[in-house]
Tab-separated table of C-alpha atoms and ligand atoms in Angstrom:
chain	number	residue	atom	x	y	z
F	1	MET	CA	27.706	77.398	-12.957
F	2	MET	CA	26.374	78.660	-16.253
F	3	ARG	CA	29.808	80.021	-17.021
F	4	THR	CA	31.496	76.735	-16.240
F	5	LEU	CA	29.059	74.928	-18.495
F	6	ALA	CA	29.635	77.397	-21.269
F	7	VAL	CA	33.396	76.975	-20.938
F	8	LEU	CA	33.015	73.194	-20.920
F	9	ALA	CA	30.833	73.320	-24.024
F	10	ALA	CA	33.348	75.558	-25.750
F	11	LEU	CA	36.181	73.198	-24.805
F	12	THR	CA	34.278	70.180	-26.083
F	13	TRP	CA	33.570	71.969	-29.328
F	14	LEU	CA	37.235	72.933	-29.737
F	15	CYS	CA	38.271	69.395	-29.040
F	16	LEU	CA	35.897	67.925	-31.614
F	17	ALA	CA	36.892	70.549	-34.136
F	18	SER	CA	40.580	69.736	-33.742
F	19	VAL	CA	39.911	66.008	-34.065
F	20	ARG	CA	38.068	66.743	-37.291
F	21	ALA	CA	40.842	69.027	-38.516
F	22	GLY	CA	43.367	66.295	-37.687
F	23	LYS	CA	41.452	63.843	-39.828
F	24	VAL	CA	41.302	66.235	-42.733
F	25	GLY	CA	45.019	66.894	-42.414
F	26	GLN	CA	45.519	63.119	-42.787
F	27	GLN	CA	46.518	61.172	-39.713
F	28	GLN	CA	48.530	63.909	-38.024
F	29	VAL	CA	47.839	62.191	-34.729
F	30	GLY	CA	50.639	59.902	-33.541
F	31	GLY	CA	53.740	61.445	-35.082
F	32	PRO	CA	54.433	62.964	-38.448
F	33	GLN	CA	53.092	61.221	-41.508
F	34	ARG	CA	55.835	60.646	-44.074
F	35	HIS	CA	55.046	60.711	-47.729
F	36	LEU	CA	55.817	58.186	-50.364
F	37	VAL	CA	55.831	59.750	-53.803
F	38	CYS	CA	55.819	57.206	-56.625
F	39	TYR	CA	56.865	58.135	-60.131
F	40	TYR	CA	55.448	56.276	-63.082
F	41	ASP	CA	57.187	56.968	-66.363
F	42	SER	CA	54.686	55.895	-68.986
F	43	ALA	CA	57.507	55.299	-71.484
F	44	SER	CA	57.552	51.842	-69.874
F	45	PHE	CA	53.992	51.256	-71.111
F	46	VAL	CA	55.119	51.160	-74.721
F	47	LYS	CA	58.083	48.779	-74.211
F	48	GLU	CA	58.028	45.212	-75.452
F	49	GLY	CA	58.688	42.273	-73.168
F	50	LEU	CA	59.339	42.124	-69.421
F	51	GLY	CA	60.006	45.850	-69.068
F	52	LYS	CA	56.459	46.712	-70.145
F	53	LEU	CA	54.472	48.092	-67.232
F	54	VAL	CA	50.729	48.427	-67.880
F	55	ILE	CA	48.085	49.761	-65.517
F	56	ASP	CA	47.267	46.314	-64.085
F	57	ASP	CA	50.932	45.998	-63.093
F	58	LEU	CA	50.759	49.403	-61.457
F	59	GLU	CA	47.918	48.606	-59.106
F	60	PRO	CA	49.801	46.461	-56.539
F	61	ALA	CA	52.006	49.508	-55.922
F	62	LEU	CA	49.257	51.996	-55.271
F	63	GLN	CA	48.362	50.891	-51.755
F	64	PHE	CA	51.854	52.057	-50.725
F	65	CYS	CA	51.918	55.413	-52.545
F	66	ASP	CA	50.516	58.695	-51.231
F	67	TYR	CA	51.223	60.399	-54.531
F	68	LEU	CA	51.455	58.953	-57.997
F	69	ILE	CA	53.378	61.209	-60.343
F	70	TYR	CA	52.713	60.481	-63.983
F	71	GLY	CA	55.582	61.248	-66.309
F	72	TYR	CA	56.111	63.023	-68.494
F	73	ALA	CA	54.539	66.003	-70.143
F	74	GLY	CA	56.724	68.516	-71.925
F	75	ILE	CA	56.673	71.960	-73.415
F	76	GLU	CA	56.355	72.912	-77.034
F	77	ARG	CA	59.172	75.005	-78.445
F	78	ASP	CA	58.124	78.552	-79.482
F	79	SER	CA	54.461	78.228	-78.469
F	80	HIS	CA	55.516	77.557	-74.837
F	81	LYS	CA	52.490	75.346	-74.301
F	82	ALA	CA	52.500	72.457	-71.832
F	83	VAL	CA	51.824	69.380	-73.953
F	84	SER	CA	51.603	65.615	-73.809
F	85	LEU	CA	54.763	64.005	-75.196
F	86	ASN	CA	52.789	61.047	-76.566
F	87	GLN	CA	49.277	62.117	-77.471
F	88	GLN	CA	48.131	58.721	-78.633
F	89	LEU	CA	49.153	57.128	-75.344
F	90	ASP	CA	48.157	59.943	-72.992
F	91	LEU	CA	45.053	61.492	-74.488
F	92	ASP	CA	43.327	59.069	-76.843
F	93	LEU	CA	39.591	59.291	-76.292
F	94	GLY	CA	38.369	56.837	-73.709
F	95	LYS	CA	41.585	54.881	-73.281
F	96	GLY	CA	44.234	57.580	-72.835
F	97	LEU	CA	46.488	57.081	-69.813
F	98	TYR	CA	45.899	60.587	-68.379
F	99	ARG	CA	42.264	59.677	-67.692
F	100	THR	CA	43.098	56.100	-66.761
F	101	VAL	CA	45.574	57.095	-64.055
F	102	THR	CA	43.446	59.856	-62.576
F	103	ARG	CA	40.499	57.417	-62.451
F	104	LEU	CA	42.567	55.165	-60.194
F	105	LYS	CA	41.621	57.610	-57.438
F	106	ARG	CA	38.155	56.066	-57.349
F	107	LYS	CA	39.684	52.801	-56.229
F	108	TYR	CA	42.429	54.392	-54.093
F	109	PRO	CA	40.674	57.414	-52.556
F	110	ASN	CA	43.748	58.596	-50.618
F	111	LEU	CA	45.946	58.645	-53.684
F	112	ARG	CA	46.785	62.006	-55.253
F	113	VAL	CA	47.800	61.949	-58.882
F	114	LEU	CA	50.075	64.627	-60.300
F	115	LEU	CA	51.355	65.259	-63.798
F	116	SER	CA	55.085	65.875	-64.127
F	117	VAL	CA	56.580	68.244	-66.695
F	118	GLY	CA	60.109	67.755	-68.035
F	119	GLY	CA	61.997	65.152	-66.062
F	120	ASP	CA	64.815	64.908	-68.620
F	121	LYS	CA	62.316	63.027	-70.790
F	122	ASP	CA	61.348	65.980	-72.955
F	123	ILE	CA	64.076	65.441	-75.507
F	124	GLU	CA	63.868	66.684	-79.085
F	125	THR	CA	65.460	64.094	-81.332
F	126	SER	CA	65.494	65.867	-84.686
F	127	GLU	CA	68.852	66.566	-86.347
F	128	ASP	CA	68.847	70.336	-85.835
F	129	ALA	CA	67.465	70.150	-82.268
F	130	LYS	CA	70.877	69.788	-80.663
F	131	ASP	CA	71.942	73.219	-81.920
F	132	LEU	CA	68.834	74.938	-80.591
F	133	PRO	CA	68.829	76.792	-77.258
F	134	ASN	CA	67.324	75.131	-74.159
F	135	LYS	CA	63.580	75.670	-74.579
F	136	TYR	CA	63.033	75.507	-70.814
F	137	LEU	CA	65.227	78.576	-70.374
F	138	GLU	CA	63.649	80.311	-73.369
F	139	LEU	CA	60.229	79.895	-71.840
F	140	LEU	CA	61.396	81.434	-68.561
F	141	GLU	CA	62.829	84.461	-70.371
F	142	ASN	CA	59.529	85.217	-72.057
F	143	PRO	CA	56.699	86.611	-69.843
F	144	THR	CA	54.063	85.800	-72.474
F	145	GLY	CA	55.507	82.295	-72.706
F	146	ARG	CA	55.211	81.892	-68.944
F	147	THR	CA	51.541	82.863	-69.064
F	148	ARG	CA	50.991	80.484	-71.945
F	149	PHE	CA	52.580	77.687	-69.961
F	150	VAL	CA	50.555	78.421	-66.834
F	151	ASN	CA	47.282	78.453	-68.753
F	152	THR	CA	47.976	75.288	-70.694
F	153	VAL	CA	49.283	73.294	-67.732
F	154	TYR	CA	46.224	74.353	-65.722
F	155	SER	CA	43.986	73.230	-68.529
F	156	LEU	CA	45.675	69.796	-68.797
F	157	VAL	CA	45.245	69.297	-65.058
F	158	LYS	CA	41.584	70.309	-65.069
F	159	THR	CA	40.644	68.468	-68.248
F	160	TYR	CA	42.062	65.133	-67.130
F	161	GLY	CA	41.389	65.338	-63.413
F	162	PHE	CA	44.921	65.535	-61.988
F	163	ASP	CA	45.398	66.792	-58.429
F	164	GLY	CA	48.257	69.037	-59.438
F	165	VAL	CA	51.591	69.302	-61.171
F	166	ASP	CA	55.210	68.418	-60.513
F	167	ILE	CA	57.582	70.790	-62.259
F	168	ALA	CA	60.751	68.848	-63.143
F	169	TRP	CA	62.263	71.760	-65.056
F	170	GLN	CA	65.099	70.849	-67.400
F	171	PHE	CA	67.799	73.260	-66.246
F	172	PRO	CA	71.343	72.910	-67.574
F	173	LYS	CA	73.386	70.405	-65.608
F	174	ASN	CA	76.745	70.610	-63.862
F	175	LYS	CA	79.602	69.575	-66.092
F	176	PRO	CA	80.957	66.183	-65.072
F	177	LYS	CA	84.175	66.328	-63.117
F	178	LYS	CA	87.122	65.483	-65.351
F	179	VAL	CA	89.365	62.676	-64.273
F	180	HIS	CA	93.005	63.370	-64.220
F	181	SER	CA	95.666	60.814	-64.488
F	182	GLY	CA	99.087	61.760	-65.837
F	183	LEU	CA	98.418	62.664	-69.425
F	184	GLY	CA	94.774	63.375	-68.696
F	185	SER	CA	95.530	66.385	-66.547
F	186	LEU	CA	97.543	67.974	-69.322
F	187	TRP	CA	94.607	67.478	-71.616
F	188	LYS	CA	92.312	69.000	-69.005
F	189	GLY	CA	94.489	72.114	-68.962
F	190	PHE	CA	94.087	72.365	-72.710
F	191	LYS	CA	90.339	72.031	-72.606
F	192	LYS	CA	89.986	74.722	-69.968
F	193	VAL	CA	91.749	77.182	-72.204
F	194	PHE	CA	89.446	76.501	-75.101
F	195	SER	CA	86.065	75.992	-73.518
F	196	GLY	CA	86.113	77.822	-70.135
F	197	ASP	CA	84.202	74.833	-69.011
F	198	SER	CA	82.857	75.303	-65.494
F	199	ILE	CA	80.123	77.897	-66.174
F	200	VAL	CA	76.787	76.115	-66.372
F	201	ASP	CA	74.626	79.106	-67.311
F	202	GLU	CA	75.839	82.685	-67.544
F	203	ARG	CA	72.352	84.016	-66.913
F	204	SER	CA	71.455	81.741	-64.012
F	205	GLU	CA	70.588	84.677	-61.728
F	206	GLU	CA	67.927	85.883	-64.177
F	207	HIS	CA	66.638	82.385	-64.761
F	208	LYS	CA	66.379	81.822	-61.049
F	209	GLU	CA	64.155	84.895	-60.630
F	210	GLN	CA	62.053	83.970	-63.624
F	211	PHE	CA	61.577	80.450	-62.322
F	212	THR	CA	60.346	81.876	-59.016
F	213	ALA	CA	57.846	83.960	-60.987
F	214	LEU	CA	56.733	80.887	-62.909
F	215	LEU	CA	56.091	78.846	-59.773
F	216	ARG	CA	54.279	81.802	-58.211
F	217	ASP	CA	52.003	82.106	-61.245
F	218	VAL	CA	51.276	78.380	-61.375
F	219	LYS	CA	50.443	78.386	-57.665
F	220	ASN	CA	48.143	81.392	-58.082
F	221	ALA	CA	46.324	79.679	-60.921
F	222	PHE	CA	46.021	76.505	-58.823
F	223	ARG	CA	44.949	78.068	-55.538
F	224	PRO	CA	41.190	78.465	-56.204
F	225	ASP	CA	40.997	74.719	-56.950
F	226	ASN	CA	43.360	73.695	-54.166
F	227	LEU	CA	45.633	71.954	-56.654
F	228	LEU	CA	49.063	70.725	-55.601
F	229	LEU	CA	52.385	72.030	-56.856
F	230	SER	CA	55.708	70.299	-56.353
F	231	THR	CA	59.063	70.615	-58.007
F	232	THR	CA	61.736	68.045	-58.771
F	233	VAL	CA	65.377	69.069	-58.747
F	234	LEU	CA	66.715	66.843	-61.502
F	235	PRO	CA	70.022	64.969	-61.114
F	236	ASN	CA	73.130	67.133	-61.394
F	237	VAL	CA	71.191	70.375	-61.443
F	238	ASN	CA	72.823	72.813	-59.045
F	239	SER	CA	70.057	74.071	-56.724
F	240	SER	CA	72.040	77.141	-55.802
F	241	LEU	CA	72.021	78.340	-59.429
F	242	PHE	CA	68.317	78.002	-60.201
F	243	PHE	CA	66.275	77.746	-57.000
F	244	ASP	CA	65.652	80.728	-54.771
F	245	VAL	CA	64.677	78.390	-51.974
F	246	PRO	CA	63.228	80.891	-49.436
F	247	ALA	CA	61.062	82.410	-52.197
F	248	VAL	CA	59.885	79.294	-54.044
F	249	ILE	CA	59.205	77.183	-51.005
F	250	ASN	CA	56.113	79.275	-50.250
F	251	TYR	CA	54.532	78.176	-53.515
F	252	LEU	CA	55.437	74.509	-53.207
F	253	ASP	CA	53.645	71.731	-51.382
F	254	PHE	CA	56.893	69.783	-51.478
F	255	VAL	CA	60.199	69.421	-53.290
F	256	ASN	CA	61.607	66.149	-54.606
F	257	LEU	CA	65.388	66.041	-54.656
F	258	ALA	CA	66.502	63.609	-57.355
F	259	ALA	CA	69.678	62.961	-55.372
F	260	PHE	CA	71.117	60.177	-57.534
F	261	ASP	CA	73.001	59.727	-60.815
F	262	PHE	CA	75.867	61.775	-59.379
F	263	PHE	CA	78.042	59.353	-61.315
F	264	THR	CA	76.792	57.726	-64.500
F	265	PRO	CA	78.463	55.811	-67.325
F	266	GLN	CA	77.246	58.461	-69.727
F	267	ARG	CA	78.620	61.429	-67.771
F	268	ASN	CA	81.670	59.632	-66.401
F	269	PRO	CA	82.668	57.049	-69.006
F	270	GLU	CA	86.223	56.561	-67.652
F	271	VAL	CA	85.611	56.093	-63.923
F	272	ALA	CA	83.001	54.052	-62.081
F	273	ASP	CA	81.875	55.217	-58.651
F	274	TYR	CA	78.908	55.147	-56.277
F	275	THR	CA	76.000	56.745	-58.117
F	276	ALA	CA	73.940	57.844	-55.127
F	277	PRO	CA	75.753	57.780	-51.759
F	278	ILE	CA	73.936	59.158	-48.706
F	279	TYR	CA	77.062	60.814	-47.331
F	280	GLU	CA	80.294	62.364	-48.529
F	281	LEU	CA	83.051	59.892	-49.419
F	282	SER	CA	86.202	61.545	-48.104
F	283	GLU	CA	86.748	64.645	-50.295
F	284	ARG	CA	85.635	62.860	-53.419
F	285	ASN	CA	82.128	64.213	-53.564
F	286	PRO	CA	81.471	67.154	-51.220
F	287	GLU	CA	78.131	68.027	-52.863
F	288	PHE	CA	77.427	64.824	-54.768
F	289	ASN	CA	75.521	62.947	-52.117
F	290	VAL	CA	72.030	62.909	-50.622
F	291	ASP	CA	73.007	64.647	-47.413
F	292	GLY	CA	74.731	67.493	-49.269
F	293	GLN	CA	71.603	68.171	-51.339
F	294	VAL	CA	69.264	67.987	-48.373
F	295	LYS	CA	71.466	70.260	-46.248
F	296	PHE	CA	71.474	72.871	-48.986
F	297	TRP	CA	67.683	73.133	-48.938
F	298	LEU	CA	67.553	73.080	-45.132
F	299	ARG	CA	70.210	75.792	-44.903
F	300	HIS	CA	68.090	78.004	-47.115
F	301	SER	CA	65.083	77.789	-44.795
F	302	CYS	CA	63.144	75.016	-46.466
F	303	PRO	CA	61.011	73.288	-43.823
F	304	ALA	CA	62.273	69.721	-43.389
F	305	SER	CA	58.729	68.418	-43.797
F	306	LYS	CA	58.627	69.643	-47.415
F	307	ILE	CA	61.704	67.715	-48.539
F	308	ASN	CA	61.307	64.325	-50.199
F	309	VAL	CA	64.512	62.402	-50.839
F	310	GLY	CA	64.625	60.957	-54.332
F	311	VAL	CA	65.605	57.278	-54.456
F	312	ALA	CA	66.337	55.525	-57.740
F	313	THR	CA	65.122	51.961	-58.213
F	314	TYR	CA	67.795	51.257	-60.800
F	315	GLY	CA	71.541	50.729	-61.054
F	316	ARG	CA	74.251	52.072	-63.332
F	317	PRO	CA	76.635	49.621	-65.038
F	318	TRP	CA	80.109	50.126	-66.489
F	319	LYS	CA	82.277	47.594	-68.263
F	320	LEU	CA	85.533	46.697	-66.522
F	321	THR	CA	88.607	46.248	-68.710
F	322	ASP	CA	91.999	44.529	-68.239
F	323	ASP	CA	93.283	47.707	-66.690
F	324	SER	CA	90.471	48.192	-64.162
F	325	GLY	CA	92.141	45.887	-61.611
F	326	ASP	CA	90.312	43.057	-59.891
F	327	THR	CA	89.351	44.459	-56.499
F	328	GLY	CA	86.260	46.360	-57.633
F	329	VAL	CA	86.864	49.009	-54.973
F	330	PRO	CA	85.546	52.384	-56.188
F	331	PRO	CA	86.508	54.691	-57.741
F	332	VAL	CA	87.422	52.173	-60.455
F	333	GLN	CA	89.643	53.563	-63.198
F	334	ASN	CA	89.926	52.533	-66.831
F	335	VAL	CA	86.347	51.417	-67.257
F	336	VAL	CA	84.249	51.956	-70.392
F	337	ASP	CA	80.631	52.827	-71.013
F	338	GLU	CA	79.946	49.517	-72.733
F	339	ALA	CA	78.163	47.288	-70.254
F	340	PRO	CA	75.712	44.873	-71.930
F	341	VAL	CA	72.226	46.296	-72.411
F	342	GLY	CA	69.633	44.913	-69.960
F	343	THR	CA	67.104	42.595	-71.584
F	344	ASN	CA	64.031	44.108	-69.875
F	345	THR	CA	64.789	47.804	-69.980
F	346	GLN	CA	66.597	47.586	-73.319
F	347	LEU	CA	68.366	50.801	-72.423
F	348	HIS	CA	72.050	51.617	-72.491
F	349	GLY	CA	73.694	52.424	-69.136
F	350	ILE	CA	70.852	51.482	-66.800
F	351	TYR	CA	69.778	48.235	-65.084
F	352	SER	CA	66.398	47.898	-63.418
F	353	TRP	CA	66.461	46.227	-59.993
F	354	PRO	CA	65.335	42.823	-61.371
F	355	GLU	CA	68.077	43.050	-64.003
F	356	THR	CA	70.746	43.686	-61.369
F	357	CYS	CA	69.232	41.056	-59.121
F	358	ALA	CA	69.580	38.413	-61.853
F	359	LEU	CA	73.338	39.144	-62.026
F	360	LEU	CA	73.871	38.684	-58.278
F	361	PRO	CA	74.634	35.217	-56.888
F	362	ASN	CA	71.500	33.043	-56.963
F	363	GLN	CA	70.519	29.398	-57.477
F	364	ASN	CA	70.460	29.756	-61.256
F	365	ASN	CA	73.926	31.173	-61.777
F	366	ILE	CA	75.966	29.764	-58.905
F	367	TYR	CA	77.928	27.362	-61.151
F	368	SER	CA	77.881	29.523	-64.297
F	369	LYS	CA	81.046	30.737	-65.957
F	370	GLY	CA	82.068	33.568	-68.251
F	371	ALA	CA	79.360	35.993	-69.227
F	372	ASN	CA	76.882	34.190	-66.948
F	373	ALA	CA	79.031	33.962	-63.826
F	374	PRO	CA	77.478	35.775	-60.830
F	375	LEU	CA	78.858	39.164	-59.775
F	376	ASN	CA	80.484	39.673	-56.374
F	377	ARG	CA	78.123	41.678	-54.229
F	378	VAL	CA	79.615	44.220	-51.844
F	379	THR	CA	77.223	45.575	-49.250
F	380	ASP	CA	77.564	48.623	-47.043
F	381	PRO	CA	76.996	47.758	-43.393
F	382	ALA	CA	77.774	51.368	-42.419
F	383	LYS	CA	74.768	52.471	-44.515
F	384	ARG	CA	76.566	55.455	-45.966
F	385	PHE	CA	77.368	54.831	-49.603
F	386	GLY	CA	75.223	52.005	-50.984
F	387	SER	CA	75.995	48.668	-52.615
F	388	TYR	CA	77.921	47.667	-55.664
F	389	ALA	CA	78.618	44.415	-57.474
F	390	TYR	CA	81.321	43.484	-59.957
F	391	ARG	CA	82.948	40.782	-62.022
F	392	ALA	CA	86.539	41.435	-63.033
F	393	ALA	CA	87.428	41.131	-66.719
F	394	ASP	CA	88.791	37.749	-67.832
F	395	LYS	CA	92.172	37.181	-69.482
F	396	LYS	CA	90.840	38.342	-72.826
F	397	GLY	CA	89.544	41.522	-71.228
F	398	GLU	CA	85.930	40.395	-71.580
F	399	ASN	CA	82.892	39.965	-69.301
F	400	GLY	CA	83.890	42.623	-66.786
F	401	ILE	CA	81.024	44.547	-65.147
F	402	TRP	CA	80.767	47.035	-62.295
F	403	VAL	CA	77.308	48.134	-61.108
F	404	SER	CA	76.351	50.665	-58.482
F	405	PHE	CA	72.751	50.013	-57.482
F	406	GLU	CA	69.964	50.481	-55.008
F	407	ASP	CA	68.434	47.342	-53.493
F	408	PRO	CA	65.574	47.012	-50.977
F	409	ASP	CA	68.043	47.320	-48.051
F	410	THR	CA	69.895	50.408	-49.259
F	411	ALA	CA	66.634	52.071	-50.284
F	412	ALA	CA	65.339	51.383	-46.768
F	413	ASP	CA	68.535	52.985	-45.389
F	414	LYS	CA	67.566	56.144	-47.260
F	415	ALA	CA	64.078	55.987	-45.775
F	416	GLY	CA	65.838	55.687	-42.398
F	417	TYR	CA	67.820	58.830	-43.205
F	418	VAL	CA	64.524	60.580	-43.968
F	419	ARG	CA	63.120	59.565	-40.598
F	420	ASN	CA	66.222	60.477	-38.636
F	421	ASN	CA	66.250	63.933	-40.175
F	422	ASN	CA	62.507	64.433	-39.919
F	423	LEU	CA	62.135	65.002	-43.630
F	424	GLY	CA	58.869	64.833	-45.546
F	425	GLY	CA	59.334	61.491	-47.261
F	426	VAL	CA	60.753	59.557	-50.172
F	427	ALA	CA	60.230	60.074	-53.901
F	428	LEU	CA	60.822	56.854	-55.824
F	429	TYR	CA	62.177	57.000	-59.422
F	430	ASP	CA	60.476	55.017	-60.626
F	431	LEU	CA	57.982	52.163	-60.336
F	432	SER	CA	58.942	50.716	-63.716
F	433	TYR	CA	62.519	49.936	-62.584
F	434	ASP	CA	61.458	48.275	-59.351
F	435	ASP	CA	60.736	44.544	-59.626
F	436	PHE	CA	57.057	45.006	-60.451
F	437	ARG	CA	56.730	41.412	-61.669
F	438	GLY	CA	58.388	39.822	-58.649
F	439	LEU	CA	61.093	38.177	-60.793
F	440	CYS	CA	63.787	38.403	-58.121
F	441	THR	CA	62.206	36.985	-54.950
F	442	ASN	CA	58.546	36.606	-55.972
F	443	ASP	CA	57.725	39.815	-54.103
F	444	LYS	CA	56.301	42.508	-56.323
F	445	TYR	CA	57.766	45.998	-55.822
F	446	PRO	CA	60.332	44.961	-53.175
F	447	ILE	CA	62.082	48.359	-53.144
F	448	LEU	CA	58.809	50.245	-52.787
F	449	ARG	CA	57.743	47.919	-49.960
F	450	ALA	CA	61.053	48.233	-48.135
F	451	VAL	CA	60.883	52.021	-48.281
F	452	LYS	CA	57.276	52.082	-47.124
F	453	TYR	CA	58.005	49.736	-44.253
F	454	ARG	CA	60.998	51.759	-43.030
F	455	LEU	CA	59.133	55.071	-43.350
F	456	SER	CA	56.298	53.890	-41.149
F	457	ASN	CA	57.955	51.575	-38.622
D	501	NAG	C1	76.833	75.271	-57.492
D	501	NAG	O1	76.920	76.645	-57.706
D	501	NAG	C2	77.630	77.362	-56.734
D	501	NAG	C3	77.599	78.822	-57.114
D	501	NAG	O2	76.333	79.354	-56.999
D	501	NAG	C4	79.065	76.872	-56.625
D	501	NAG	O3	79.711	77.527	-55.571
D	501	NAG	C5	79.053	75.371	-56.397
D	501	NAG	O4	80.381	74.878	-56.427
D	501	NAG	C6	78.232	74.670	-57.468
D	501	NAG	N1	78.180	73.260	-57.169
D	501	NAG	C7	78.490	72.330	-58.053
D	501	NAG	C8	78.356	70.931	-57.596
D	501	NAG	O5	78.860	72.572	-59.175
């Protein structure tokens, strides 16, 4: 009898303990919890006009995000320190955004706030900078530099109250695929001879090992404080060159695959194509799709639960010319990188979701002509490649546009892919390109909402 009681007591205790552990591990009960990682690029804070996203605009998003990743910090050339890229904005006493965003945790206690380093936003603009070597690789090559980085990134995190760091290391990118049409292929032959153009980094094996060491050191510095460490694989960075997946995955809480921008007007000025398809399009893009990137990490023993699929909230526009044809069916040849600049983002080669939305057929533009005529929207019922919209050039060769974009439905399809493959979640790039003002349908953050809904239902 005594023994039975003792066993019962022990069982009860175990049961209670596991319930408590379940709570701490955040709602593990009732199926896996998928993560929604929201990027906030603070460059949008300093814009003028409708593209300006201030902290009040951010708040409606935060109920949907498990992680807010604040972008972007950078590294200082030669000193190898982790630094703010805009000290006035980020650090200013009392009103700096580092403190402001980490304080949001008081209001949203389940939110974790990370600082991201790199993200293709750490660009030196001075005249001589373009001839200098990649400072991200230089840092890796220098053991003292690595230590310097680890110490300074740790100190930023601790000083401003972040929950950890996202390392979006600026590795060299794949060269864009050259297009060949008649004359073009001759030219391609020429170029090969002169530039030997397919090698991305001759010392990638070394850099891969050094990057593993860097992540290990950051994780070791973070461990006593239980700080989080994630990495972002930036668009067009070849994971197999720089990520020793089985080694680094031990140091990472999760990895965000920025699986978009496979095609961009900047990289591919002559041909327009889907920028972020989920699956391979015939033989056109064996590795340039979400599934290809995810499979690579899975194949190299990354647990599915640590993979977050990166989803862009923006589109990529090209200008169609006389010679682009009028069907819009991708790949579209003879395009140019000269689409009109979006009025909110004020950036070349990128349209935020509300900017694309305004070009699609709606009550305001249904009878408009010329430069204001609505684009034809082509959806993807098979949920494999995404949407595009286009307006063929007129007789003078003007007003042609072709945009590949993510909308709430296609973004939700990607969340569906995440669920079907039991992945960790979605990483959204970024909040400032979603419709945070509700200009399109009065709903604020429609892409974020659609992703959240599909991840949890
Ligand atoms: C990535 O690198 C591997 C070699 O490590 C190569 O086989 C593969 O083709 C590369 N992928 C791309 C998209 O360049």
